[in-house]
Amino acid sequence: MEVQVLEAVEWIYVCKTEDVPQDGGACVKVNEEQIALYNFARRGEWYATQNLCPHKQQMVLSRGMIGSTGDTCEPKVACPFHKKTFSLLSGECLSGDDYQIKTYPVKVIGDKVYIGIEQS
Amino acid sequence: MSQQGSPRVVVIGNGMVGYKFCEKLIAKSTSFNITVFGEEPRAAYDRVHLSEYFNGKSAEDLTMASENWYRENGIDLYLGNAVLEIDRASKTIHSRKGLKLAYDYLVLATGSSAFVPDIPGVEKDGVFVYRTIEDLELIQGYATTAKTGAVLGGGLLGLEAAKALIDLGLEETHVVEFAPRLMPRQIDSAASNMLQAKLEGLGLKLHMQKATSRISGEDKIEALEFADETSLEVDMLVISAGIRPRDELAKLAGLETGTRGGIVVNSKMQTSDESIFAIGECALYDGMIYGLVAPGYEMAEVVATYLCAGERAFTGYDMSTKLKLIGVDVASFGDPFVTEPDSRSIVFEDTHKGVYKRINISNDGKYLLGGVLIGDADAYNMLLQTVNNKIVLPPNPEDLVLGARGGEAAVGAGVSSLPDDALICSCESVTKGDICGAVNTLDVTTVDGMKKCNKAGTGCGGCVPMVKDLINDTLKENGMYIKNNVCEHFDFSRQELFDLLKLNNIKTYDEALDVFGKGDGCEACKPTVASILASLWNDVIVKQQTIQDSNDRYLANIQKGGTYSVVPRIPGGEITPDKLIVIGQVAKKYNLYTKITGGQRIDLFGAHLSDLPDIWEELIDAGFESGHAYGKALRTVKSCVGSTWCRFGLHDSVSFAIEVEERYRGIRAPHKIKGGVSGCVRECAEAQSKDFGIIATEKGWNLYVAGNGGSKPQHAQLLATDIDKETVVKYLDRFLMFYIKTADSLTRTATWLNKMEGGMTYLKNVIINDSLGINEQLEAEMQTLINNYSCEWKEVVQNPELRKRFSHFVNAPKEKDPSVQFDTMREQVKAKEW
Ligand code: SRM
Ligand SMILES: Cc1cc2nc3c(=O)[nH]c(=O)nc-3n(C[C@H](O)[C@H](O)[C@H](O)COP(=O)(O)OP(=O)(O)OC[C@H]3O[C@@H](n4cnc5c(N)ncnc54)[C@H](O)[C@@H]3O)c2cc1C
Ligand code: SF4
Ligand code: FES
């Protein structure tokens, strides 16, 4: 995984790589926030989004299935409740609704996973 | 973006039609400044589906377009700000909040309001109308304290309001109608009678020919008093006595209005002032108010076209409708009333099933003029097309109502016989040509794609089945092989994939994707492949946790709020007192809500993710195992008490139910499977509503297959009579395995059989006469699945690695999700509303 250089981002250690199932997600607690972390093992990529599904305000996105869509293979997660899907890159809702979720940068060093939280 | 110097269009009214006008205008031109005034506090929403607000849809779900949409398209939207005055001389309007704005064109889309008759007492508390989201909020609030309710008016909207009252949980709902029958404007009297009988059968209390003279009560309504001196005590009343076009603003401005209301317009929708237009339910065209959305949308199209210097005229509109009223199909199309000597009618009536169908045919027998359908309106779309496109009728027009009595479908040659200009989606004016064109030139191949492309099917949704048929027909004509591909990642149907994975001995999802798929998979193909792999090898599903649907991933059903429910298997519904006590103890310890399910077992709700393994451990210690309530798998085999106790019982149905349930437990299938065993023909186990049903006879057992409860109930069909237990099990092995191997994803046995060419005759031949020569193989495959069964809860409980996956926070495994909240109800917990 390439290390992204981003300004004003604090990298917070959240868990070990083995804590997140391959090609699936898990929820981590960062400060008082719930963040969904995804181990896209098939592509060797990691993503993070808010854990809250904006549709019915449920803390469950980390339990959703991940996958990709379209010619560009846009990575996405599907909420387990009503299968609304969200881009893991932009956080945009891909199933035609006006929702937007927050995404976070992730970096992996050795077996340690860090999430970047913007400093305000 | 708003532009200097371009003409300003002011739209008064942000309802369905006002919104549609904006959408149409910006699609045609960007050279207008558009300003919209709405009186309601929220942006235009889908009034047609208003009642769904009571079935869990939020105001947001009903919104036609967000406020953002208006902003992005440069439209100034003022909400909660009614226009009070039009000054035609200076071409300006004045709004309630003091805005004054000049216009070049003014579009009145003020809709209508509920007509409230002048009955003494209408102002009392507990009397409502049914038009806006605010009305519904008030009704919902009041209904919590009411036991009985009435609707004034037995028309279309009145019956819909009555349904809402039933759904809100009122113990008794009445409909009071002035006319001698229901829906006099849409259907004939025989149809009204049939509808009335059906609705009464559903528990609605109907009062015909009642003139309401007074609403009595202190401050709030207590009773309705009628002209015939009778009365009816009710706690609340919804008035649905018709609509009144909102023409007050137009009247004030001196525009011509009709004597019975409505703003008079010409075929360009121009009012008596040529720069002012009226569209939707406030417009009076040729003496008529059109109280449906489709004609309103057409009016919007006419004005948008006119402003962009195009040609289009409104020439009246077909008022055909199809609805489901309290679960009963009601449709009327073309001219429903025409009779001899102008036409001949064919009527089909089945009072037993509550089906009434009438079609009116031209005297020469060539054309369909119109008709009415009650109780079964499946043929509506085709019949409507047959009327509208003057399609020449087949020699036996009675087939149109009776269905062909010899197999093949009747109406003409289906969608392919329609002309290109046949209007398929009347809400969005999409023709057959538009749909086929989109398939041919734009490669649209799905209904969703079509919705995006030309909006077909996005209005009332009634035409969706036809849109689908047209897409498939066109693809077929182009020589394309229509397949039910699993999703964009696999160009195979479920059945093909099943065979491929089996032949190639594939055991993991990743392998399947690498060899037969593309991309990274998704929420459609992952669970499908997971189910196939489980059906093939019956390996422990948690090993490939992340390809399972959420319920299968956590071996429990996710509930509102993110907690889970736990359903231990209780085979045949038989349980010992000791086991009952354990369930009670576990529920108490983990603060779980308990309920007897519809499947003869007990569900424990509200378990935190991290508690699941502990709960299972305690249940397993007491001899329970997983009930697979979360899986597309065998659920329950329901039993009646049978010959061990019942004086009519012929054989021991409980023992047989337990035997069968334990035989097939844990087996994955394209959809869930349920069974039932009854001890005699009285059928207390309702076995004929199950995927398989076994009923004791004097000589043995009758075996029924492919029944379904759910939204489209269907009775199971008889496969074999008077067979012994061993034969029942043998046939069941074959039947279930054949289903598992050949059905599409998420297809229950009933739907699978309905789609099977040759139907029951074919199935019997396969299962009983071994016409495909595969029975030995089917039995062997089933035996492998049975041998490989193990309880998947146990697997997790005993495996610390798997157990770790059951925590909400991986970096704080002891902490439960703080966002989970409960209410209480009748001394138990309940999920918080979302
Ligand atoms: C718990 C229970 C209701 C109850 O409290 O009684 C129930 C609960 C659910 N049913 Fe059911 N059904 C329950 C008995 C039934 C029955 C009655 C029966 O089995 O005798 C039926 C009609 C019979 C049938 O299936 O043909 C039934 C027909 C459905 C259907 C419609 C299936 C269809 O073919 O149309 C669905 C939707 C689906 O599966 O797609 C459904 C779906 C559901 C879901 C999974 C909805 C969901 O997605 O969350 C509910 C899960 C709740 C949960 O988490 O536990 N449930 N459901 C019943 C559990 C029985 C059990 O012990 O396992
Ligand atoms: C419960 C229900 C079920 C229905 N079911 C169906 C159905 O199944 N099929 C079907 O085709 N039709 C159905 N209809 C009818 C359909 O909803 C209407 O035909 C459609 O909404 C008409 O659209 P409209 O824009 O003309 O009027 P409306 O949707 O009523 O919008 C008019 C808007 O203008 C506003 N307004 C009025 N005066 C002013 C003013 N001076 N200034 C600013 N704003 C103003 C009003 O507040 C309102 O928001 C149903 C209606 C209801 C109530
Ligand atoms: S339990 Fe079944 S019928 Fe009841 S709300 Fe859930 S899905 Fe609907
Ligand atoms: S709660 Fe996420 S899709 Fe409904």
mmCIF file of C-alpha atoms in Angstrom, chain A residues 13-15 18-30 33-35 37 40 42-43 51 54-56 58-60 62-71 73 75-78 80-83 85 94 96 98-99, chain B residues 56-58 60-61 66 68-69 452 488-489 509-511 513-514 518-524 526-527 545-550 553-554 558-564 609 804-805 807-812 815 817-819 834:
data_model
loop_
_atom_site.group_PDB
_atom_site.id
_atom_site.type_symbol
_atom_site.label_atom_id
_atom_site.label_comp_id
_atom_site.label_asym_id
_atom_site.label_seq_id
_atom_site.Cartn_x
_atom_site.Cartn_y
_atom_site.Cartn_z
ATOM 1 C CA TYR A 13 -3.474 3.280 14.913
ATOM 2 C CA VAL A 14 -6.695 1.249 14.994
ATOM 3 C CA CYS A 15 -5.984 -2.474 14.733
ATOM 4 C CA GLU A 18 -5.685 -9.776 10.805
ATOM 5 C CA ASP A 19 -8.512 -8.184 12.813
ATOM 6 C CA VAL A 20 -10.430 -7.334 9.661
ATOM 7 C CA PRO A 21 -11.699 -10.320 7.656
ATOM 8 C CA GLN A 22 -10.453 -10.644 4.086
ATOM 9 C CA ASP A 23 -12.729 -8.922 1.577
ATOM 10 C CA GLY A 24 -14.944 -7.703 4.363
ATOM 11 C CA GLY A 25 -15.215 -5.044 6.996
ATOM 12 C CA ALA A 26 -15.017 -4.426 10.720
ATOM 13 C CA CYS A 27 -15.903 -1.507 12.928
ATOM 14 C CA VAL A 28 -13.295 0.444 14.870
ATOM 15 C CA LYS A 29 -13.749 3.064 17.506
ATOM 16 C CA VAL A 30 -11.724 6.225 16.954
ATOM 17 C CA GLU A 33 -16.547 7.904 16.373
ATOM 18 C CA GLN A 34 -17.500 4.583 14.751
ATOM 19 C CA ILE A 35 -15.544 3.968 11.569
ATOM 20 C CA LEU A 37 -12.731 -0.349 7.940
ATOM 21 C CA PHE A 40 -10.250 -5.378 0.163
ATOM 22 C CA ARG A 42 -8.608 -9.239 -3.480
ATOM 23 C CA ARG A 43 -7.205 -5.897 -4.640
ATOM 24 C CA ASN A 51 -20.091 3.195 10.026
ATOM 25 C CA PRO A 54 -27.504 7.375 6.166
ATOM 26 C CA HIS A 55 -30.648 5.610 4.962
ATOM 27 C CA LYS A 56 -32.104 4.640 8.337
ATOM 28 C CA GLN A 58 -27.997 2.373 11.336
ATOM 29 C CA MET A 59 -24.453 1.659 12.611
ATOM 30 C CA VAL A 60 -23.847 -1.239 10.264
ATOM 31 C CA SER A 62 -18.897 -2.440 8.489
ATOM 32 C CA ARG A 63 -21.112 -5.537 8.336
ATOM 33 C CA GLY A 64 -21.971 -5.011 4.664
ATOM 34 C CA MET A 65 -20.637 -6.865 1.674
ATOM 35 C CA ILE A 66 -17.977 -5.141 -0.424
ATOM 36 C CA GLY A 67 -17.433 -5.474 -4.143
ATOM 37 C CA SER A 68 -17.038 -3.383 -7.268
ATOM 38 C CA THR A 69 -19.192 -2.016 -10.046
ATOM 39 C CA GLY A 70 -18.910 -0.767 -13.610
ATOM 40 C CA ASP A 71 -16.109 -0.714 -16.142
ATOM 41 C CA CYS A 73 -14.410 -1.417 -11.005
ATOM 42 C CA PRO A 75 -15.086 -0.288 -5.072
ATOM 43 C CA LYS A 76 -18.308 -0.220 -3.048
ATOM 44 C CA VAL A 77 -20.028 -1.444 0.084
ATOM 45 C CA ALA A 78 -23.663 -2.572 0.364
ATOM 46 C CA PRO A 80 -26.930 -5.090 5.071
ATOM 47 C CA PHE A 81 -30.336 -3.575 5.791
ATOM 48 C CA HIS A 82 -31.696 -2.471 2.425
ATOM 49 C CA LYS A 83 -28.693 -2.999 0.170
ATOM 50 C CA THR A 85 -24.547 0.801 -2.042
ATOM 51 C CA LEU A 94 -24.502 4.407 -6.020
ATOM 52 C CA GLY A 96 -29.669 6.431 -6.986
ATOM 53 C CA ASP A 98 -28.931 11.535 -2.618
ATOM 54 C CA TYR A 99 -26.816 10.199 0.245
ATOM 55 C CA GLY B 56 -42.879 3.114 6.782
ATOM 56 C CA LYS B 57 -41.998 5.471 3.939
ATOM 57 C CA SER B 58 -40.675 8.766 5.217
ATOM 58 C CA GLU B 60 -37.984 12.069 2.372
ATOM 59 C CA ASP B 61 -38.656 8.767 0.578
ATOM 60 C CA SER B 66 -34.511 17.265 -3.132
ATOM 61 C CA ASN B 68 -30.683 20.565 -3.824
ATOM 62 C CA TRP B 69 -31.982 19.521 -7.211
ATOM 63 C CA LYS B 452 -32.805 6.090 -15.973
ATOM 64 C CA GLU B 488 -22.463 -7.878 -13.881
ATOM 65 C CA HIS B 489 -19.656 -10.099 -12.595
ATOM 66 C CA TYR B 509 -15.846 -17.758 -4.015
ATOM 67 C CA ASP B 510 -12.510 -16.316 -5.077
ATOM 68 C CA GLU B 511 -11.792 -19.323 -7.255
ATOM 69 C CA LEU B 513 -14.652 -15.328 -9.578
ATOM 70 C CA ASP B 514 -11.172 -15.933 -10.994
ATOM 71 C CA LYS B 518 -14.779 -10.654 -13.652
ATOM 72 C CA GLY B 519 -14.268 -7.641 -11.394
ATOM 73 C CA ASP B 520 -14.424 -7.983 -7.626
ATOM 74 C CA GLY B 521 -17.937 -9.308 -7.082
ATOM 75 C CA CYS B 522 -20.848 -7.655 -5.320
ATOM 76 C CA GLU B 523 -23.770 -8.123 -2.967
ATOM 77 C CA ALA B 524 -25.693 -10.092 -5.626
ATOM 78 C CA LYS B 526 -21.480 -13.274 -3.407
ATOM 79 C CA PRO B 527 -24.524 -14.714 -1.615
ATOM 80 C CA GLN B 545 -17.880 -15.331 6.122
ATOM 81 C CA THR B 546 -17.640 -12.218 4.009
ATOM 82 C CA ILE B 547 -19.457 -13.606 0.979
ATOM 83 C CA GLN B 548 -22.525 -14.378 3.049
ATOM 84 C CA ASP B 549 -25.516 -12.111 3.264
ATOM 85 C CA SER B 550 -25.435 -10.255 6.570
ATOM 86 C CA ARG B 553 -22.524 -13.987 8.071
ATOM 87 C CA TYR B 554 -23.571 -13.705 11.709
ATOM 88 C CA ILE B 558 -30.335 -8.524 11.801
ATOM 89 C CA GLN B 559 -33.052 -6.367 13.344
ATOM 90 C CA LYS B 560 -33.875 -2.665 13.424
ATOM 91 C CA GLY B 561 -31.137 -0.918 15.361
ATOM 92 C CA GLY B 562 -28.469 -3.482 14.483
ATOM 93 C CA THR B 563 -29.166 -6.184 17.081
ATOM 94 C CA TYR B 564 -29.928 -9.795 16.131
ATOM 95 C CA LEU B 609 -23.584 -9.013 18.232
ATOM 96 C CA LYS B 804 -13.569 -13.109 17.767
ATOM 97 C CA ARG B 805 -15.447 -11.997 14.663
ATOM 98 C CA SER B 807 -17.677 -8.091 18.327
ATOM 99 C CA HIS B 808 -18.895 -4.672 17.388
ATOM 100 C CA PHE B 809 -15.555 -2.852 17.718
ATOM 101 C CA VAL B 810 -12.491 -4.866 16.741
ATOM 102 C CA ASN B 811 -10.352 -2.481 18.727
ATOM 103 C CA ALA B 812 -12.626 -2.618 21.790
ATOM 104 C CA GLU B 815 -17.719 -2.763 24.307
ATOM 105 C CA ASP B 817 -22.489 -0.674 20.214
ATOM 106 C CA PRO B 818 -23.486 2.437 22.202
ATOM 107 C CA SER B 819 -25.933 3.485 19.508
ATOM 108 C CA TRP B 834 -35.994 4.287 13.017
#
